[in-house]
Coordinates of N, CA, C and O in Angstrom, one line a residue:
M1 N 29.2 -44.1 -7.6 CA 29.6 -43.7 -6.3 C 29.7 -42.2 -6.1 O 29.2 -41.6 -5.1
R2 N 30.2 -41.5 -7.1 CA 30.3 -40.0 -7.0 C 29.0 -39.4 -7.0 O 28.8 -38.4 -6.2
R3 N 28.0 -39.8 -7.7 CA 26.7 -39.2 -7.7 C 26.0 -39.4 -6.4 O 25.4 -38.4 -5.9
A4 N 26.1 -40.5 -5.8 CA 25.5 -40.7 -4.5 C 26.2 -39.8 -3.4 O 25.5 -39.2 -2.6
L5 N 27.5 -39.6 -3.5 CA 28.2 -38.7 -2.6 C 27.7 -37.3 -2.8 O 27.5 -36.6 -1.8
C6 N 27.6 -36.8 -4.0 CA 27.1 -35.5 -4.3 C 25.7 -35.2 -3.8 O 25.4 -34.2 -3.2
L7 N 24.8 -36.2 -4.0 CA 23.4 -36.1 -3.6 C 23.3 -36.0 -2.1 O 22.6 -35.3 -1.5
S8 N 24.2 -36.8 -1.4 CA 24.2 -36.8 0.0 C 24.6 -35.5 0.6 O 24.1 -35.0 1.6
A9 N 25.6 -34.9 0.0 CA 26.1 -33.6 0.4 C 25.1 -32.5 0.2 O 24.9 -31.6 1.0
L10 N 24.3 -32.6 -0.9 CA 23.2 -31.6 -1.1 C 22.1 -31.7 0.0 O 21.6 -30.7 0.4
A11 N 21.8 -32.9 0.4 CA 20.8 -33.1 1.3 C 21.1 -32.5 2.7 O 20.2 -31.9 3.4
T12 N 22.4 -32.5 3.1 CA 22.7 -31.9 4.4 C 22.8 -30.4 4.3 O 22.8 -29.7 5.3
A13 N 22.9 -29.8 3.1 CA 23.0 -28.3 3.0 C 21.6 -27.7 2.8 O 21.5 -26.5 2.7
S14 N 20.5 -28.4 2.8 CA 19.2 -27.8 2.7 C 18.7 -27.2 3.9 O 19.2 -27.5 5.0
G15 N 17.8 -26.2 3.8 CA 17.3 -25.6 5.0 C 15.9 -25.1 4.7 O 15.3 -25.2 3.6
K16 N 15.2 -24.5 5.7 CA 13.9 -24.0 5.6 C 13.9 -22.6 5.0 O 14.7 -21.8 5.4
I17 N 13.1 -22.3 4.0 CA 13.0 -21.0 3.4 C 11.8 -20.3 4.1 O 10.7 -20.8 4.0
Y18 N 12.0 -19.2 4.8 CA 11.0 -18.5 5.5 C 10.3 -17.4 4.6 O 9.2 -17.1 4.8
F19 N 11.0 -16.9 3.6 CA 10.5 -15.9 2.7 C 11.3 -15.9 1.4 O 12.5 -16.0 1.5
S20 N 10.6 -15.8 0.3 CA 11.2 -15.8 -1.0 C 10.3 -15.0 -1.9 O 9.1 -15.1 -1.9
E21 N 10.9 -14.2 -2.8 CA 10.2 -13.4 -3.7 C 11.0 -13.2 -5.0 O 12.2 -12.9 -5.0
T22 N 10.3 -13.5 -6.1 CA 10.9 -13.3 -7.4 C 10.3 -12.1 -8.2 O 10.8 -11.9 -9.3
F23 N 9.3 -11.5 -7.6 CA 8.7 -10.3 -8.3 C 8.1 -10.7 -9.6 O 8.1 -9.9 -10.5
G24 N 7.5 -11.8 -9.7 CA 6.7 -12.2 -10.8 C 5.3 -11.7 -10.8 O 5.0 -10.7 -10.0
D25 N 4.4 -12.2 -11.6 CA 3.0 -11.7 -11.6 C 2.4 -11.6 -10.2 O 2.6 -12.5 -9.4
G26 N 1.7 -10.5 -10.0 CA 1.0 -10.2 -8.8 C 1.9 -9.7 -7.6 O 1.4 -9.7 -6.5
W27 N 3.1 -9.4 -7.9 CA 4.0 -8.9 -6.8 C 3.4 -7.7 -6.0 O 3.6 -7.6 -4.8
E28 N 2.7 -6.9 -6.7 CA 2.1 -5.7 -6.1 C 1.1 -6.0 -5.0 O 0.9 -5.3 -4.0
S29 N 0.4 -7.2 -5.1 CA -0.5 -7.6 -4.1 C 0.2 -8.2 -2.8 O -0.4 -8.3 -1.8
R30 N 1.5 -8.6 -3.0 CA 2.2 -9.2 -1.9 C 3.1 -8.1 -1.1 O 3.6 -8.4 -0.1
W31 N 3.2 -6.9 -1.7 CA 4.1 -5.9 -1.1 C 3.2 -4.6 -0.9 O 2.3 -4.3 -1.7
T32 N 3.6 -3.8 0.0 CA 3.0 -2.5 0.3 C 4.0 -1.4 0.1 O 5.1 -1.4 0.7
S33 N 3.6 -0.5 -0.8 CA 4.5 0.7 -1.0 C 4.4 1.6 0.2 O 3.3 1.9 0.7
S34 N 5.6 2.2 0.6 CA 5.6 3.1 1.6 C 5.1 4.5 1.2 O 5.2 4.8 0.0
E35 N 4.4 5.2 2.1 CA 4.0 6.5 1.8 C 4.7 7.5 2.8 O 4.2 8.6 3.0
W36 N 5.8 7.1 3.3 CA 6.5 7.8 4.3 C 6.9 9.2 3.8 O 6.9 10.2 4.6
K37 N 7.3 9.4 2.6 CA 7.7 10.7 2.0 C 6.7 11.3 1.0 O 7.0 12.2 0.4
K38 N 5.5 10.7 1.0 CA 4.5 11.2 0.1 C 4.1 12.6 0.3 O 3.9 13.4 -0.6
S39 N 3.9 13.0 1.6 CA 3.4 14.4 1.9 C 4.4 15.5 1.5 O 3.9 16.6 1.2
D40 N 5.7 15.2 1.4 CA 6.6 16.2 1.0 C 7.0 16.1 -0.5 O 7.9 16.8 -0.9
G41 N 6.3 15.2 -1.2 CA 6.5 15.1 -2.7 C 7.8 14.5 -3.1 O 8.2 14.6 -4.3
T42 N 8.5 13.7 -2.2 CA 9.7 13.1 -2.6 C 9.6 11.6 -2.6 O 10.6 10.9 -2.7
Q43 N 8.4 11.0 -2.6 CA 8.2 9.6 -2.6 C 8.3 9.1 -4.1 O 7.6 9.6 -4.9
G44 N 9.1 8.1 -4.3 CA 9.2 7.5 -5.6 C 8.3 6.3 -5.8 O 7.6 5.8 -4.9
T45 N 8.2 5.8 -7.0 CA 7.3 4.7 -7.4 C 8.2 3.6 -7.9 O 9.3 3.8 -8.4
W46 N 7.7 2.4 -7.9 CA 8.3 1.1 -8.3 C 7.7 0.7 -9.6 O 6.5 0.9 -9.9
K47 N 8.5 -0.1 -10.4 CA 7.9 -0.7 -11.6 C 8.6 -2.1 -11.7 O 9.8 -2.3 -11.3
A48 N 7.9 -3.0 -12.3 CA 8.5 -4.3 -12.7 C 9.3 -4.2 -13.9 O 8.8 -3.6 -14.9
S49 N 10.5 -4.7 -13.9 CA 11.3 -4.6 -15.1 C 12.5 -5.6 -15.0 O 12.9 -6.0 -14.0
A50 N 13.0 -6.1 -16.2 CA 14.2 -6.9 -16.2 C 15.4 -6.0 -16.4 O 16.5 -6.4 -16.3
G51 N 15.2 -4.7 -16.5 CA 16.3 -3.7 -16.7 C 16.9 -3.7 -18.1 O 16.4 -4.3 -19.0
K52 N 18.0 -3.0 -18.2 CA 18.7 -2.9 -19.5 C 19.4 -4.2 -19.9 O 19.5 -4.5 -21.1
W53 N 20.0 -4.9 -18.9 CA 20.8 -6.1 -19.2 C 20.1 -7.3 -18.6 O 20.0 -7.4 -17.4
F54 N 19.8 -8.2 -19.5 CA 19.2 -9.5 -19.0 C 19.4 -10.6 -20.0 O 19.7 -10.4 -21.1
S55 N 19.3 -11.8 -19.5 CA 19.5 -13.0 -20.3 C 18.1 -13.4 -20.8 O 17.8 -13.6 -22.0
D56 N 17.1 -13.6 -19.9 CA 15.8 -14.0 -20.1 C 14.9 -12.9 -19.5 O 14.8 -12.8 -18.3
E57 N 14.1 -12.2 -20.3 CA 13.4 -11.0 -19.7 C 12.4 -11.4 -18.7 O 12.3 -10.8 -17.6
K58 N 11.7 -12.5 -18.8 CA 10.7 -12.9 -17.8 C 11.4 -13.5 -16.6 O 11.1 -13.2 -15.5
E59 N 12.4 -14.3 -16.8 CA 13.1 -14.9 -15.7 C 13.9 -13.9 -14.8 O 14.1 -14.0 -13.6
D60 N 14.5 -12.9 -15.5 CA 15.3 -11.9 -14.8 C 14.5 -10.7 -14.3 O 15.1 -9.7 -13.9
Q61 N 13.2 -10.7 -14.3 CA 12.4 -9.6 -13.9 C 12.6 -9.4 -12.4 O 12.7 -10.3 -11.6
G62 N 12.6 -8.1 -12.0 CA 12.6 -7.7 -10.6 C 11.8 -6.4 -10.5 O 11.0 -6.1 -11.4
I63 N 12.1 -5.6 -9.5 CA 11.5 -4.3 -9.3 C 12.6 -3.3 -9.5 O 13.8 -3.5 -9.2
Q64 N 12.2 -2.1 -10.0 CA 13.1 -1.1 -10.3 C 12.5 0.3 -9.9 O 11.3 0.5 -10.0
T65 N 13.3 1.2 -9.4 CA 12.8 2.5 -9.1 C 12.5 3.2 -10.4 O 13.3 3.1 -11.4
A66 N 11.4 3.9 -10.5 CA 10.9 4.5 -11.7 C 11.3 5.9 -11.9 O 11.1 6.5 -13.0
E67 N 11.9 6.6 -10.8 CA 12.2 8.0 -10.9 C 13.6 8.2 -10.2 O 14.0 7.4 -9.4
D68 N 14.3 9.2 -10.6 CA 15.5 9.6 -10.0 C 15.3 10.5 -8.8 O 14.3 11.2 -8.7
S69 N 16.2 10.5 -7.9 CA 16.3 11.5 -6.7 C 15.0 11.5 -5.9 O 14.4 12.5 -5.6
R70 N 14.6 10.3 -5.5 CA 13.4 10.1 -4.7 C 13.7 9.1 -3.6 O 14.7 8.5 -3.5
F71 N 12.7 9.1 -2.6 CA 12.8 8.1 -1.5 C 11.9 6.9 -1.9 O 10.8 7.1 -2.4
F72 N 12.4 5.7 -1.7 CA 11.6 4.5 -2.0 C 11.5 3.6 -0.8 O 12.5 3.4 -0.1
G73 N 10.4 3.0 -0.6 CA 10.2 2.0 0.4 C 9.1 1.0 0.0 O 8.2 1.3 -0.6
L74 N 9.4 -0.2 0.4 CA 8.5 -1.3 0.1 C 8.6 -2.4 1.2 O 9.7 -2.6 1.6
S75 N 7.5 -2.9 1.6 CA 7.5 -3.9 2.7 C 6.6 -5.1 2.4 O 5.6 -4.9 1.7
A76 N 7.0 -6.2 3.0 CA 6.1 -7.4 2.9 C 6.3 -8.1 4.2 O 7.3 -8.2 4.8
G77 N 5.2 -8.6 4.7 CA 5.2 -9.4 5.9 C 5.5 -10.8 5.7 O 5.3 -11.4 4.6
F78 N 5.9 -11.5 6.8 CA 6.1 -13.0 6.8 C 5.8 -13.5 8.2 O 5.9 -12.7 9.1
D79 N 5.6 -14.8 8.3 CA 5.3 -15.4 9.6 C 6.5 -15.3 10.5 O 7.7 -15.3 10.0
S80 N 6.3 -15.1 11.8 CA 7.3 -15.1 12.8 C 8.0 -16.4 12.8 O 7.4 -17.5 12.6
F81 N 9.3 -16.4 13.1 CA 10.1 -17.6 13.2 C 11.3 -17.5 14.1 O 11.6 -16.3 14.5
S82 N 11.9 -18.6 14.5 CA 13.1 -18.5 15.3 C 14.1 -19.4 14.6 O 13.9 -20.4 14.1
N83 N 15.3 -18.8 14.6 CA 16.5 -19.6 14.1 C 17.4 -20.0 15.2 O 18.6 -20.2 15.0
A84 N 16.9 -20.0 16.4 CA 17.8 -20.4 17.6 C 18.6 -21.6 17.3 O 18.0 -22.7 16.9
G85 N 19.9 -21.5 17.5 CA 20.8 -22.7 17.3 C 21.0 -23.0 15.9 O 21.7 -24.0 15.6
K86 N 20.6 -22.1 14.9 CA 20.8 -22.4 13.5 C 21.3 -21.1 12.8 O 21.0 -20.0 13.3
D87 N 22.0 -21.3 11.8 CA 22.4 -20.1 11.0 C 21.2 -19.5 10.2 O 20.3 -20.2 9.9
L88 N 21.3 -18.2 10.0 CA 20.2 -17.5 9.3 C 20.9 -16.9 8.1 O 21.9 -16.1 8.3
I89 N 20.5 -17.1 6.9 CA 21.1 -16.6 5.7 C 20.0 -15.7 5.0 O 18.9 -16.1 4.8
I90 N 20.4 -14.4 4.8 CA 19.5 -13.4 4.2 C 20.3 -12.9 3.0 O 21.4 -12.4 3.1
Q91 N 19.6 -12.9 1.8 CA 20.3 -12.4 0.7 C 19.4 -11.7 -0.3 O 18.2 -12.1 -0.3
Y92 N 19.9 -10.8 -1.0 CA 19.1 -10.2 -2.1 C 20.1 -9.7 -3.2 O 21.3 -9.7 -2.9
Q93 N 19.6 -9.4 -4.3 CA 20.5 -9.0 -5.4 C 20.1 -7.6 -5.9 O 18.9 -7.3 -6.1
A94 N 21.0 -6.7 -6.1 CA 20.8 -5.4 -6.6 C 21.6 -5.2 -7.9 O 22.7 -5.6 -7.9
K95 N 21.0 -4.6 -8.9 CA 21.7 -4.3 -10.1 C 21.5 -2.8 -10.4 O 20.4 -2.3 -10.7
Y96 N 22.6 -2.1 -10.2 CA 22.6 -0.6 -10.5 C 22.9 -0.4 -12.0 O 23.9 -0.8 -12.5
E97 N 22.0 0.3 -12.7 CA 22.1 0.6 -14.1 C 22.6 2.0 -14.4 O 22.9 2.3 -15.5
K98 N 22.6 2.8 -13.4 CA 23.0 4.2 -13.5 C 24.1 4.4 -12.5 O 24.1 3.8 -11.4
D99 N 25.0 5.4 -12.8 CA 26.1 5.7 -11.8 C 25.5 6.7 -10.9 O 25.3 7.9 -11.2
I100 N 25.1 6.3 -9.7 CA 24.5 7.2 -8.7 C 25.5 8.0 -7.9 O 26.6 7.5 -7.7
E101 N 25.2 9.2 -7.6 CA 26.1 10.0 -6.8 C 25.9 9.7 -5.3 O 26.9 9.7 -4.5
C102 N 24.7 9.6 -4.9 CA 24.4 9.3 -3.5 C 23.2 8.5 -3.3 O 22.1 8.9 -3.9
G103 N 23.2 7.3 -2.7 CA 22.1 6.5 -2.5 C 22.4 5.2 -1.9 O 23.6 4.9 -1.7
G104 N 21.4 4.4 -1.7 CA 21.6 3.1 -1.1 C 20.5 2.2 -1.4 O 19.4 2.6 -1.8
G105 N 20.6 0.9 -1.1 CA 19.6 -0.1 -1.3 C 19.6 -1.0 -0.2 O 20.3 -2.0 -0.2
Y106 N 18.9 -0.7 0.9 CA 18.9 -1.5 2.1 C 17.8 -2.5 2.3 O 16.7 -2.3 1.8
V107 N 18.1 -3.5 3.0 CA 17.1 -4.5 3.4 C 17.0 -4.4 4.9 O 18.0 -4.3 5.6
K108 N 15.7 -4.2 5.4 CA 15.5 -4.2 6.9 C 14.6 -5.4 7.2 O 13.6 -5.6 6.6
I109 N 15.0 -6.1 8.3 CA 14.2 -7.2 8.8 C 13.9 -6.8 10.2 O 14.8 -6.5 11.0
G110 N 12.6 -6.7 10.6 CA 12.2 -6.3 11.9 C 10.8 -6.7 12.3 O 10.2 -7.6 11.6
P111 N 10.3 -6.1 13.3 CA 9.0 -6.5 13.9 C 7.9 -6.1 12.9 O 8.1 -5.3 12.0
K112 N 6.8 -6.8 13.0 CA 5.6 -6.6 12.2 C 5.2 -5.1 12.3 O 5.1 -4.6 13.4
L113 N 4.9 -4.5 11.2 CA 4.4 -3.1 11.2 C 2.9 -3.0 11.4 O 2.2 -3.8 10.7
S114 N 2.4 -2.2 12.2 CA 0.9 -2.0 12.3 C 0.4 -1.3 11.1 O -0.8 -1.6 10.7
D115 N 1.2 -0.5 10.5 CA 0.8 0.2 9.2 C 1.9 0.2 8.3 O 2.8 1.0 8.4
P116 N 2.0 -0.8 7.3 CA 3.1 -0.9 6.4 C 3.4 0.3 5.5 O 4.5 0.5 5.0
T117 N 2.4 1.2 5.3 CA 2.6 2.4 4.5 C 3.5 3.4 5.2 O 4.0 4.3 4.6
T118 N 3.8 3.2 6.5 CA 4.7 4.1 7.2 C 6.2 3.7 7.2 O 7.0 4.3 7.7
F119 N 6.4 2.5 6.5 CA 7.8 2.0 6.4 C 8.7 3.1 5.8 O 8.5 3.7 4.8
G120 N 9.9 3.3 6.5 CA 10.9 4.2 6.0 C 12.1 4.3 7.0 O 12.3 3.4 7.7
D121 N 12.8 5.4 6.9 CA 14.0 5.6 7.7 C 13.8 5.3 9.2 O 14.6 4.7 9.8
P122 N 12.7 5.9 9.8 CA 12.6 5.7 11.3 C 12.0 4.3 11.7 O 11.9 4.0 12.9
T123 N 11.8 3.4 10.7 CA 11.2 2.1 11.1 C 12.2 1.3 11.9 O 13.3 1.1 11.5
P124 N 11.7 0.7 13.0 CA 12.6 -0.2 13.8 C 13.0 -1.5 13.0 O 12.2 -1.9 12.2
Y125 N 14.1 -2.0 13.3 CA 14.6 -3.2 12.7 C 15.5 -4.0 13.6 O 16.1 -3.5 14.5
N126 N 15.7 -5.3 13.2 CA 16.6 -6.2 14.0 C 17.9 -6.4 13.1 O 18.9 -6.5 13.7
I127 N 17.7 -6.4 11.8 CA 18.8 -6.6 10.9 C 18.6 -5.6 9.8 O 17.5 -5.4 9.2
M128 N 19.7 -4.9 9.4 CA 19.7 -4.0 8.2 C 21.0 -4.1 7.5 O 22.1 -4.1 8.2
F129 N 21.0 -4.3 6.2 CA 22.2 -4.3 5.4 C 21.9 -3.9 4.0 O 20.8 -3.8 3.6
G130 N 23.0 -3.6 3.3 CA 22.8 -3.3 1.8 C 23.9 -2.3 1.4 O 24.6 -1.7 2.2
P131 N 24.0 -2.1 0.1 CA 25.0 -1.3 -0.5 C 24.7 0.2 -0.2 O 23.5 0.6 -0.2
D132 N 25.7 1.0 0.0 CA 25.6 2.4 0.2 C 26.7 3.2 -0.6 O 27.8 2.8 -0.5
K133 N 26.3 4.2 -1.2 CA 27.3 5.0 -2.0 C 27.0 6.5 -1.8 O 25.8 6.9 -2.1
C134 N 28.0 7.3 -1.4 CA 27.8 8.7 -1.4 C 29.1 9.3 -1.8 O 30.2 9.1 -1.1
G135 N 29.1 10.1 -2.8 CA 30.4 10.7 -3.3 C 31.2 9.6 -4.0 O 30.7 8.8 -4.7
Y136 N 32.5 9.7 -3.7 CA 33.4 8.7 -4.3 C 33.7 7.5 -3.5 O 34.6 6.7 -3.8
T137 N 33.0 7.4 -2.4 CA 33.2 6.2 -1.5 C 32.0 5.2 -1.6 O 30.9 5.6 -1.9
K138 N 32.3 4.0 -1.4 CA 31.3 2.9 -1.4 C 31.5 2.2 -0.1 O 32.6 1.9 0.3
R139 N 30.3 2.0 0.6 CA 30.4 1.3 1.9 C 29.6 0.0 1.8 O 28.7 -0.2 1.1

């Protein structure tokens, strides 16, 4: 009886996944690196890595900034959708391995970009969130 009840509860909690990424093999072909800061020499690069601390190196792989004190941007498109009348859950995981003095790791969800290489600070968005730290405060 308990098993049937648990399975029934799980079935009602399921939903449609509109976008998912684990940064496994081939992630570079699914994402476009921004060139927004390339002309002024402050554009950073990304690398695939499990980082310093992991349980399973292949399973815990993600992307990591490859340089300090740079600007980073990465975008991927997905099909348009509507969540009218339904909750929308957006989540990601960030693991900071260095104590940064000033920086952030934001997610922007917005309209399709005509040129994804221009993704950056001035890019329009509908939803933006993520950790931010500057000085001794965390927001």
